[in-house]
Amino acid sequence: MTETVAPQTDTPTQDVPTFDLYIAGEWVPSESGRTFESRNPADRRDLIGHFQSGTPADVARAVRAAETAGGLWRRTPAPKRGEILYRFGQLLADHKERLARAMTREMGKVVEEARGDVQEGIDIAFLMAGEGRRMFGDTVPSELPDKWAMSIRQPLGVAGIITPWNFPIAIPCWKMMPALVAGNTVVFKPASDTPHCATLLVELMAQAGFPAGTVNLVTGSGAEVGDAIVDNPDVQVISFTGHSSTGKRIAERAGRRLKRVSLELGGKNGIVVLRDADLDLATDGIVWSAFGTTGQRCTACSRVIVERTVLEPLLQRLEARTSRLRLGDGLEPTTDVGPLINDAAVDKVESYIEVGRRESELVRGGHRATGAGLEHGHFFEPSIFSRVKPMDQIAQEEIFGPVLSVIPVPDYQAAVTALNQTRYGLSSSIFTRDVNIAFRAMRDFETGIVYVNAGTIGAETHLPFGGTKETGNGHREAGHAALDTYTEWKSIYIDFSGRLQRAQIDNQEI
Ligand code: UN1
């Protein structure tokens, strides 16, 4: 890590690299002539690089390139497209360690988790590569003799991919792999906090052999680049993961043009712990889900809903385990919890701590962490509130940091009510040894993902990922459900009878 204090200006310094946009198979500067910085959240003195501040004109160029490339790409047989995805997945695997370390440096998660993030990219690349040889449609009998009926998936055209910083390799891959294998081309706008990861990813995509123009990278702000992608009439589908308010705005703007929009938004994920649960196991699941990735996952657990009779023993375990978590640079092998992404995130967490202090009882943490080695980063102590009520503000709003609310309830039924009393519905979990209750929970929990005797994080790439209510707008990522976002159905009828046959009219009664 460099000790140099880099100036906070737009002027590239000599020893810090400047990265370009990737449009039509070429690395090119933005027409703006401006750049922005990416810095290490564990040590703000560490300047990673200067990145192009893209503009609407850059987006227009990228969309034109994607449209042009789409003509050939959609006609390339899907198994051949899949072969490029296989090559890309293998390249990700070959470069896993380098990417993981770059990720930790740029967004802070501990390197073991960063490896998992890259692995998720590899998994979806291989899964979608296989879709090149499946991509099933339906072949059904016609109601008329000598007539064939079937449906096939067709690509939509240009996909606008707008991604967050918390899974800077996995989430772009979740979106781009199904889009590409289905025959779409892509304009990719990564979060402004993680342009380096995005650049490394696109470098490998180019190396894997995606033809020029099929993948285009435009870095820059949401206001300049994101909005231009959403508003461009030649972008047919937008996939966005991020904040709910941004997602709603995107849906409104895109709705005016009847664009397809897939949204993956907030969460307020809860873990229910019943009196018969294995409390040590539950503690492991809660601590991992609440403080892993410093609480910055859409799937992070921010609420524990516990049957009152086991509140005290569970709290004791949670406090003991949390007090042993070591904060630090995620590249250090001793670190359990890395920094928050930026200053604004620290301010937000701190303001919720104040809210929580008024509403309930802070039993652990609650401060910015500034000990030795932490003074130049965005560190915050893992924090626990107890005796939280289901409708308290800290139990309702997404904090996206290491803050856990423990909510005591009298019984299972009250736990279900509390769990579902939120506007989000991404992930949930229950710890119990009672198989009947476990099955009831699978039925009763109003979330897109339910875990039994495990935490709320760690979804695998071959099942649908997404949530109910305000977590999204009904679409799912990952699994073969992901193809639904990036394709539309075409139904095809082939009449080989040699005469006019009228459906619904000429089909004889028998
Ligand atoms: C996210 O935080 O947006 O299930 C994605 C998980 C990860 C993906 C999280 N596989 O926790």
Coordinates of C-alpha atoms and ligand atoms in Angstrom, one line a residue:
M1 CA 0.0 0.0 0.0
T2 CA 1.5 3.3 -1.0
E3 CA 2.2 6.0 1.6
T4 CA 2.0 8.8 -1.0
V5 CA -0.7 11.3 -0.3
A6 CA -2.3 11.8 -3.7
P7 CA -3.9 15.2 -4.4
Q8 CA -7.7 15.2 -4.4
T9 CA -7.9 16.7 -7.9
D10 CA -9.0 15.6 -11.3
T11 CA -5.4 15.9 -12.6
P12 CA -3.9 12.4 -13.1
T13 CA -0.7 12.0 -11.1
Q14 CA 2.3 10.4 -12.9
D15 CA 2.6 7.1 -11.1
V16 CA -1.1 6.4 -10.8
P17 CA -2.7 4.8 -13.9
T18 CA -5.5 6.3 -15.9
F19 CA -8.1 3.9 -17.3
D20 CA -10.2 4.4 -20.4
L21 CA -13.7 3.5 -21.5
Y22 CA -14.2 0.4 -23.7
I23 CA -16.3 1.1 -26.8
A24 CA -16.5 -0.9 -30.0
G25 CA -13.5 -3.0 -29.0
E26 CA -11.2 -0.1 -28.3
W27 CA -10.0 1.5 -25.0
V28 CA -10.8 5.2 -25.5
P29 CA -10.9 8.3 -23.3
S30 CA -14.2 10.1 -22.6
E31 CA -15.0 13.1 -24.8
S32 CA -15.4 15.0 -21.4
G33 CA -11.6 15.1 -20.9
R34 CA -12.4 14.6 -17.2
T35 CA -11.6 11.8 -14.8
F36 CA -12.5 10.7 -11.3
E37 CA -10.6 8.8 -8.6
S38 CA -11.0 5.5 -7.0
R39 CA -9.5 5.1 -3.6
N40 CA -9.0 2.3 -1.1
P41 CA -11.7 2.5 1.6
A42 CA -9.4 0.9 4.2
D43 CA -6.8 3.6 3.6
R44 CA -7.9 6.7 1.7
R45 CA -4.3 7.7 1.0
D46 CA -4.1 4.7 -1.4
L47 CA -5.2 6.0 -4.8
I48 CA -6.0 3.2 -7.2
G49 CA -6.5 5.0 -10.4
H50 CA -8.1 7.7 -12.5
F51 CA -11.2 6.7 -14.4
Q52 CA -13.1 8.5 -17.3
S53 CA -16.0 10.7 -16.4
G54 CA -18.3 9.4 -19.1
T55 CA -21.0 11.6 -20.7
P56 CA -24.2 11.1 -22.6
A57 CA -22.2 11.4 -25.8
D58 CA -20.0 8.5 -24.7
V59 CA -23.1 6.5 -24.0
A60 CA -24.5 7.3 -27.4
R61 CA -21.3 6.0 -29.0
A62 CA -21.4 2.9 -26.8
V63 CA -25.0 2.2 -27.7
R64 CA -24.3 2.6 -31.4
A65 CA -21.4 0.2 -31.1
A66 CA -23.6 -2.3 -29.3
E67 CA -26.4 -2.0 -31.8
T68 CA -24.0 -2.6 -34.7
A69 CA -22.4 -5.6 -33.1
G70 CA -25.8 -7.0 -32.3
G71 CA -26.5 -7.8 -35.9
L72 CA -23.9 -10.5 -36.1
W73 CA -24.0 -11.5 -32.5
R74 CA -27.6 -12.5 -32.4
R75 CA -27.1 -14.7 -35.5
T76 CA -24.1 -16.4 -34.0
P77 CA -25.3 -19.8 -32.9
A78 CA -26.0 -19.8 -29.1
P79 CA -23.7 -22.7 -28.4
K80 CA -20.9 -20.7 -30.1
R81 CA -21.7 -17.7 -27.9
G82 CA -21.6 -20.1 -25.0
E83 CA -18.1 -21.2 -25.9
I84 CA -16.9 -17.6 -25.4
L85 CA -18.6 -17.6 -22.0
Y86 CA -16.7 -20.8 -21.1
R87 CA -13.4 -19.2 -22.1
F88 CA -14.3 -16.1 -20.0
G89 CA -15.2 -18.3 -17.0
Q90 CA -11.9 -20.0 -17.2
L91 CA -10.0 -16.7 -17.5
L92 CA -11.9 -15.5 -14.3
A93 CA -10.7 -18.7 -12.6
D94 CA -7.1 -18.2 -13.8
H95 CA -7.1 -14.6 -12.5
K96 CA -9.2 -15.2 -9.4
E97 CA -6.5 -14.2 -6.8
R98 CA -5.5 -11.1 -8.7
L99 CA -9.1 -10.0 -9.1
A100 CA -10.0 -10.8 -5.4
R101 CA -7.1 -8.7 -4.2
A102 CA -7.9 -5.8 -6.5
M103 CA -11.5 -6.0 -5.2
T104 CA -10.5 -5.9 -1.5
R105 CA -8.3 -2.9 -2.3
E106 CA -11.1 -1.1 -4.1
M107 CA -14.2 -1.8 -2.0
G108 CA -12.9 -3.3 1.2
K109 CA -14.5 -6.7 1.7
V110 CA -12.1 -9.3 3.3
V111 CA -10.1 -11.1 0.7
E112 CA -11.7 -14.5 1.4
E113 CA -15.1 -13.0 0.6
A114 CA -13.7 -11.3 -2.4
R115 CA -12.6 -14.7 -3.7
G116 CA -16.2 -15.8 -3.2
D117 CA -17.4 -12.8 -5.2
V118 CA -15.1 -13.8 -8.1
Q119 CA -16.2 -17.4 -7.7
E120 CA -19.8 -16.3 -8.1
G121 CA -18.8 -14.7 -11.4
I122 CA -17.1 -18.0 -12.5
D123 CA -20.2 -20.0 -11.5
I124 CA -22.6 -17.9 -13.5
A125 CA -20.3 -17.7 -16.5
F126 CA -20.2 -21.5 -16.7
L127 CA -24.0 -21.9 -15.9
M128 CA -24.9 -19.5 -18.7
A129 CA -22.3 -21.0 -21.1
G130 CA -24.3 -24.2 -20.8
E131 CA -27.5 -22.3 -21.6
G132 CA -26.0 -21.8 -25.0
R133 CA -26.9 -25.4 -25.6
R134 CA -30.2 -25.4 -23.8
M135 CA -32.2 -22.2 -23.7
F136 CA -35.4 -24.3 -23.8
G137 CA -38.6 -23.3 -25.5
D138 CA -41.8 -25.3 -25.7
T139 CA -42.8 -27.6 -28.5
V140 CA -46.5 -28.4 -28.1
P141 CA -49.0 -30.3 -30.2
S142 CA -51.2 -28.2 -32.4
E143 CA -54.9 -28.4 -32.1
L144 CA -55.0 -28.9 -35.9
P145 CA -53.6 -31.8 -37.9
D146 CA -50.4 -31.5 -39.9
K147 CA -49.4 -28.4 -38.0
W148 CA -46.4 -27.7 -35.8
A149 CA -46.4 -25.3 -32.8
M150 CA -43.4 -24.1 -30.8
S151 CA -41.8 -21.2 -28.9
I152 CA -38.3 -19.9 -28.9
R153 CA -36.5 -17.2 -27.0
Q154 CA -35.3 -14.1 -28.9
P155 CA -32.8 -11.5 -27.7
L156 CA -34.1 -8.0 -27.0
G157 CA -31.2 -6.0 -28.4
V158 CA -29.0 -3.7 -26.3
A159 CA -29.0 -4.3 -22.6
G160 CA -28.1 -1.4 -20.2
I161 CA -26.3 -2.9 -17.2
I162 CA -26.0 -0.7 -14.1
T163 CA -24.3 -2.3 -11.2
P164 CA -23.5 -1.6 -7.5
W165 CA -20.1 -1.7 -5.8
N166 CA -20.8 -4.4 -3.2
F167 CA -20.4 -7.3 -5.6
P168 CA -18.3 -5.7 -8.2
I169 CA -17.5 -8.9 -10.2
A170 CA -20.4 -11.2 -9.3
I171 CA -23.3 -8.8 -10.1
P172 CA -22.0 -7.6 -13.4
C173 CA -21.5 -11.3 -14.4
W174 CA -25.0 -12.2 -13.2
K175 CA -26.4 -9.6 -15.6
M176 CA -24.0 -9.7 -18.5
M177 CA -23.7 -13.5 -18.9
P178 CA -27.4 -14.3 -19.5
A179 CA -27.7 -11.1 -21.6
L180 CA -24.8 -12.1 -23.8
V181 CA -25.5 -15.8 -24.2
A182 CA -29.1 -15.0 -25.2
G183 CA -27.7 -12.8 -28.1
N184 CA -28.0 -9.3 -26.6
T185 CA -25.1 -6.8 -26.6
V186 CA -24.3 -4.8 -23.5
V187 CA -23.5 -1.3 -22.3
F188 CA -22.1 -1.6 -18.8
K189 CA -22.0 1.2 -16.3
P190 CA -20.4 0.2 -13.0
A191 CA -20.7 1.9 -9.6
S192 CA -18.5 5.0 -9.3
D193 CA -16.9 3.3 -6.2
T194 CA -15.6 0.3 -8.2
P195 CA -14.5 1.3 -11.7
H196 CA -11.2 -0.6 -11.4
C197 CA -12.9 -4.0 -10.8
A198 CA -15.2 -3.3 -13.8
T199 CA -12.2 -2.5 -15.9
L200 CA -10.4 -5.7 -15.0
L201 CA -13.5 -7.6 -15.7
V202 CA -14.0 -6.1 -19.1
E203 CA -10.3 -6.7 -20.0
L204 CA -10.9 -10.4 -19.4
M205 CA -14.1 -10.3 -21.5
A206 CA -12.2 -8.8 -24.3
Q207 CA -9.5 -11.5 -23.9
A208 CA -12.1 -14.2 -23.9
G209 CA -13.1 -13.2 -27.4
F210 CA -16.4 -11.3 -27.1
P211 CA -16.5 -9.6 -30.5
A212 CA -15.9 -5.8 -30.6
G213 CA -19.0 -3.9 -29.6
T214 CA -20.8 -6.8 -27.8
V215 CA -19.5 -5.5 -24.5
N216 CA -19.0 -1.7 -23.9
L217 CA -17.9 -0.1 -20.6
V218 CA -18.8 3.5 -19.8
T219 CA -17.6 4.7 -16.3
G220 CA -19.0 7.8 -14.8
S221 CA -21.8 9.2 -12.6
G222 CA -25.4 7.9 -12.5
A223 CA -26.6 11.4 -13.4
E224 CA -24.5 11.6 -16.6
V225 CA -24.0 8.0 -17.7
G226 CA -26.8 6.0 -16.0
D227 CA -29.6 8.4 -17.0
A228 CA -28.3 8.5 -20.6
I229 CA -28.4 4.7 -20.8
V230 CA -31.9 4.6 -19.3
D231 CA -33.2 7.3 -21.7
N232 CA -31.6 6.0 -24.9
P233 CA -34.3 4.7 -27.2
D234 CA -32.0 2.0 -28.6
V235 CA -31.5 0.3 -25.2
Q236 CA -34.3 -2.2 -24.9
V237 CA -33.7 -3.6 -21.4
I238 CA -32.2 -2.1 -18.2
S239 CA -31.0 -4.3 -15.4
F240 CA -30.2 -2.4 -12.2
T241 CA -29.1 -3.4 -8.7
G242 CA -28.9 -0.7 -6.0
H243 CA -30.8 1.8 -4.0
S244 CA -34.7 1.6 -4.0
S245 CA -35.1 5.3 -4.7
T246 CA -32.8 5.1 -7.8
G247 CA -34.6 1.9 -8.9
K248 CA -38.0 3.6 -8.8
R249 CA -36.7 6.6 -10.8
I250 CA -35.2 4.2 -13.4
A251 CA -38.5 2.4 -13.7
E252 CA -40.4 5.6 -14.1
R253 CA -38.1 6.9 -16.8
A254 CA -37.9 3.6 -18.6
G255 CA -41.6 3.1 -18.3
R256 CA -42.2 6.2 -20.5
R257 CA -40.6 4.2 -23.3
L258 CA -42.1 0.8 -22.3
K259 CA -38.6 -0.6 -21.7
R260 CA -38.2 -3.7 -19.8
V261 CA -36.6 -3.1 -16.4
S262 CA -35.2 -5.6 -14.0
L263 CA -34.6 -4.2 -10.5
E264 CA -32.8 -5.7 -7.5
L265 CA -33.3 -3.2 -4.7
G266 CA -33.2 -3.1 -0.9
G267 CA -33.6 -5.6 1.8
K268 CA -34.4 -5.7 5.6
N269 CA -33.7 -9.4 6.0
G270 CA -34.6 -11.2 9.2
I271 CA -33.5 -14.3 10.9
V272 CA -36.1 -16.0 13.2
V273 CA -34.7 -17.9 16.2
L274 CA -37.1 -20.2 18.0
R275 CA -36.8 -21.7 21.5
D276 CA -35.8 -25.1 20.1
A277 CA -33.0 -23.7 17.9
D278 CA -29.3 -24.7 18.2
L279 CA -28.3 -21.3 19.6
D280 CA -24.6 -21.8 18.8
L281 CA -25.4 -22.5 15.2
A282 CA -27.9 -19.6 15.1
T283 CA -25.2 -17.3 16.5
D284 CA -22.8 -18.4 13.7
G285 CA -25.4 -17.7 11.1
I286 CA -26.4 -14.4 12.5
V287 CA -22.9 -13.0 12.9
W288 CA -21.9 -14.1 9.4
S289 CA -25.0 -12.7 7.8
A290 CA -25.0 -9.4 9.8
F291 CA -21.3 -8.5 9.8
G292 CA -19.9 -10.4 6.8
T293 CA -19.1 -7.8 4.0
T294 CA -19.5 -5.3 6.9
G295 CA -23.3 -5.7 6.5
Q296 CA -23.2 -4.3 3.0
R297 CA -25.0 -7.1 1.2
C298 CA -28.6 -6.8 -0.1
T299 CA -29.1 -10.1 1.6
A300 CA -27.4 -9.0 4.9
C301 CA -29.3 -9.9 8.1
S302 CA -30.3 -6.7 9.9
R303 CA -33.1 -8.1 12.1
V304 CA -33.1 -11.1 14.5
I305 CA -36.6 -12.0 15.6
V306 CA -36.2 -14.2 18.6
E307 CA -38.6 -16.1 20.9
R308 CA -38.4 -14.2 24.2
T309 CA -37.5 -17.3 26.2
V310 CA -34.2 -17.6 24.5
L311 CA -33.5 -13.8 24.1
E312 CA -30.9 -13.7 26.9
P313 CA -28.8 -16.7 26.0
L314 CA -28.8 -15.7 22.3
L315 CA -27.8 -12.1 23.1
Q316 CA -24.9 -13.3 25.3
R317 CA -23.6 -15.5 22.5
L318 CA -24.0 -12.7 19.9
E319 CA -22.2 -10.2 22.1
A320 CA -19.4 -12.6 22.9
R321 CA -18.9 -13.5 19.2
T322 CA -19.2 -9.9 18.0
S323 CA -16.6 -8.6 20.5
R324 CA -14.0 -11.0 19.0
L325 CA -14.4 -9.7 15.4
R326 CA -11.3 -7.8 14.3
L327 CA -11.6 -4.8 12.1
G328 CA -9.0 -3.9 9.6
D329 CA -7.7 -4.0 6.0
G330 CA -9.3 -6.9 4.3
L331 CA -6.0 -7.9 2.8
E332 CA -4.6 -8.8 6.3
P333 CA -5.3 -12.4 7.1
T334 CA -6.3 -11.4 10.7
T335 CA -9.2 -9.2 9.6
D336 CA -12.8 -10.4 10.0
V337 CA -14.6 -7.1 9.1
G338 CA -13.4 -4.6 6.6
P339 CA -14.3 -0.9 6.1
L340 CA -17.5 0.6 4.9
I341 CA -17.4 1.8 1.3
N342 CA -17.1 5.6 1.8
D343 CA -17.6 8.6 4.1
A344 CA -21.3 8.9 3.3
A345 CA -21.9 5.3 4.4
V346 CA -20.2 6.0 7.7
D347 CA -22.3 9.1 8.2
K348 CA -25.5 7.1 7.4
V349 CA -24.6 4.3 9.8
E350 CA -23.8 6.8 12.5
S351 CA -27.1 8.6 12.1
Y352 CA -29.0 5.3 12.4
I353 CA -27.1 4.6 15.6
E354 CA -28.5 7.8 17.0
V355 CA -32.0 6.8 16.0
G356 CA -31.5 3.4 17.5
R357 CA -30.3 4.8 20.8
R358 CA -33.6 6.7 21.1
E359 CA -35.7 3.7 20.2
S360 CA -34.1 0.8 21.9
E361 CA -31.0 -0.4 23.8
L362 CA -27.5 -0.4 22.3
V363 CA -25.7 -3.4 23.7
R364 CA -22.6 -3.5 21.5
G365 CA -20.5 -1.1 19.3
G366 CA -22.0 2.1 18.1
H367 CA -18.9 4.1 17.2
R368 CA -16.6 4.9 14.3
A369 CA -13.5 2.7 14.8
T370 CA -10.3 4.7 14.8
G371 CA -7.7 2.4 16.5
A372 CA -4.3 1.7 15.2
G373 CA -4.3 1.0 11.5
L374 CA -7.9 2.2 11.1
E375 CA -7.3 5.9 11.1
H376 CA -7.3 6.4 7.4
G377 CA -10.3 4.2 6.5
H378 CA -14.0 4.1 6.9
F379 CA -14.4 1.7 9.8
F380 CA -17.4 1.3 12.0
E381 CA -17.8 -1.1 15.0
P382 CA -20.2 -4.0 14.5
S383 CA -23.2 -2.9 16.5
I384 CA -26.2 -4.6 18.2
F385 CA -29.4 -3.1 19.4
S386 CA -31.6 -5.1 21.7
R387 CA -35.3 -4.9 22.7
V388 CA -36.1 -3.4 19.3
K389 CA -39.8 -3.3 18.3
P390 CA -40.8 -4.5 14.9
M391 CA -42.0 -1.1 13.7
D392 CA -39.0 0.9 15.0
Q393 CA -37.2 2.9 12.4
I394 CA -34.0 0.9 12.7
A395 CA -36.0 -2.3 12.2
Q396 CA -37.7 -0.9 9.1
E397 CA -35.1 1.0 7.1
E398 CA -32.2 -0.4 5.2
I399 CA -29.0 0.8 6.9
F400 CA -26.5 -1.2 4.7
G401 CA -23.9 -1.4 7.4
P402 CA -22.9 -3.5 10.5
V403 CA -26.0 -2.8 12.6
L404 CA -28.2 -5.6 13.9
S405 CA -31.6 -5.2 15.6
V406 CA -32.7 -7.9 18.0
I407 CA -36.5 -8.1 18.3
P408 CA -38.1 -10.3 21.0
V409 CA -41.5 -11.9 20.2
P410 CA -43.7 -14.3 22.2
D411 CA -44.0 -17.1 19.7
Y412 CA -43.7 -18.4 16.1
Q413 CA -46.9 -16.6 14.9
A414 CA -45.7 -13.2 16.2
A415 CA -42.3 -13.9 14.6
V416 CA -43.9 -14.4 11.2
T417 CA -45.9 -11.2 11.6
A418 CA -42.8 -9.2 12.6
L419 CA -40.7 -10.8 9.8
N420 CA -43.2 -9.8 7.1
Q421 CA -43.9 -6.4 8.5
T422 CA -41.4 -4.6 6.2
R423 CA -41.7 -3.1 2.7
Y424 CA -38.9 -5.4 1.5
G425 CA -38.8 -9.1 0.8
L426 CA -35.4 -10.4 -0.3
S427 CA -34.0 -13.1 2.1
S428 CA -35.1 -14.6 5.4
S429 CA -34.2 -17.5 7.6
I430 CA -35.4 -19.6 10.5
F431 CA -33.4 -21.6 13.1
T432 CA -35.5 -24.5 14.5
R433 CA -35.3 -28.2 14.9
D434 CA -39.0 -28.7 14.3
V435 CA -39.6 -29.9 10.7
N436 CA -43.2 -28.9 10.8
I437 CA -42.4 -25.3 11.7
A438 CA -39.6 -25.2 9.1
F439 CA -42.1 -26.1 6.4
R440 CA -44.6 -23.5 7.7
A441 CA -41.9 -20.9 7.5
M442 CA -41.1 -21.8 3.9
R443 CA -44.7 -21.2 3.2
D444 CA -45.3 -18.1 5.4
F445 CA -42.1 -16.0 4.9
E446 CA -42.8 -13.4 2.3
T447 CA -39.4 -13.3 0.7
G448 CA -37.8 -14.4 -2.5
I449 CA -35.3 -16.5 -0.7
V450 CA -35.8 -18.6 2.5
Y451 CA -33.1 -20.4 4.4
V452 CA -33.6 -23.1 7.1
N453 CA -30.9 -23.4 9.7
A454 CA -28.5 -21.1 7.8
G455 CA -28.0 -17.3 7.6
T456 CA -29.6 -15.0 5.1
I457 CA -26.5 -14.6 2.8
G458 CA -24.8 -16.9 0.3
A459 CA -27.3 -17.6 -2.5
E460 CA -26.0 -20.0 -5.1
T461 CA -26.1 -19.0 -8.8
H462 CA -28.2 -21.7 -10.2
L463 CA -31.5 -20.8 -8.4
P464 CA -33.4 -17.6 -9.0
F465 CA -32.2 -14.6 -6.9
G466 CA -34.5 -11.7 -6.1
G467 CA -37.3 -10.6 -3.8
T468 CA -40.9 -9.7 -3.3
K469 CA -42.5 -6.3 -2.5
E470 CA -40.2 -3.3 -2.8
T471 CA -37.1 -5.4 -3.2
G472 CA -37.7 -5.5 -6.9
N473 CA -40.3 -5.5 -9.7
G474 CA -40.9 -9.2 -10.1
H475 CA -37.8 -10.2 -12.1
R476 CA -35.2 -12.7 -10.9
E477 CA -31.5 -12.9 -11.5
A478 CA -29.4 -16.1 -11.7
G479 CA -30.8 -19.5 -12.4
H480 CA -32.4 -20.1 -15.8
A481 CA -35.0 -17.5 -14.7
A482 CA -32.4 -14.9 -15.5
L483 CA -33.0 -15.5 -19.2
D484 CA -36.5 -14.1 -18.8
T485 CA -35.1 -10.6 -18.3
Y486 CA -33.0 -10.7 -21.5
T487 CA -35.3 -12.5 -24.0
E488 CA -38.8 -12.3 -25.3
W489 CA -40.8 -15.2 -26.5
K490 CA -41.6 -15.9 -30.2
S491 CA -44.4 -18.4 -30.9
I492 CA -44.1 -20.1 -34.2
Y493 CA -46.7 -22.2 -36.1
I494 CA -45.9 -24.2 -39.2
D495 CA -48.8 -25.6 -41.2
F496 CA -47.7 -28.5 -43.4
S497 CA -51.2 -29.6 -44.4
G498 CA -51.2 -27.7 -47.7
R499 CA -54.6 -26.1 -47.0
L500 CA -56.0 -23.2 -44.9
Q501 CA -56.7 -24.4 -41.4
R502 CA -58.4 -22.0 -39.0
A503 CA -57.5 -22.4 -35.3
Q504 CA -60.5 -22.5 -33.0
I505 CA -62.8 -22.9 -36.0
D506 CA -61.7 -25.8 -38.0
N507 CA -60.7 -28.1 -35.2
Q508 CA -63.3 -30.8 -35.3
E509 CA -65.3 -31.9 -32.3
I510 CA -64.6 -35.6 -31.5
Ligands
UN1_1 C1 -26.1 -8.6 -3.1 O1 -25.8 -8.3 -2.0 O2 -26.7 -7.8 -3.9 O3 -26.6 -14.3 -1.5 C2 -25.9 -9.9 -3.7 C3 -25.6 -13.6 -1.3 C4 -24.7 -13.4 -2.5 C5 -25.2 -12.3 -3.4 C6 -25.5 -11.0 -2.7 N1 -24.6 -14.6 -3.2 O4 -25.4 -13.1 -0.3

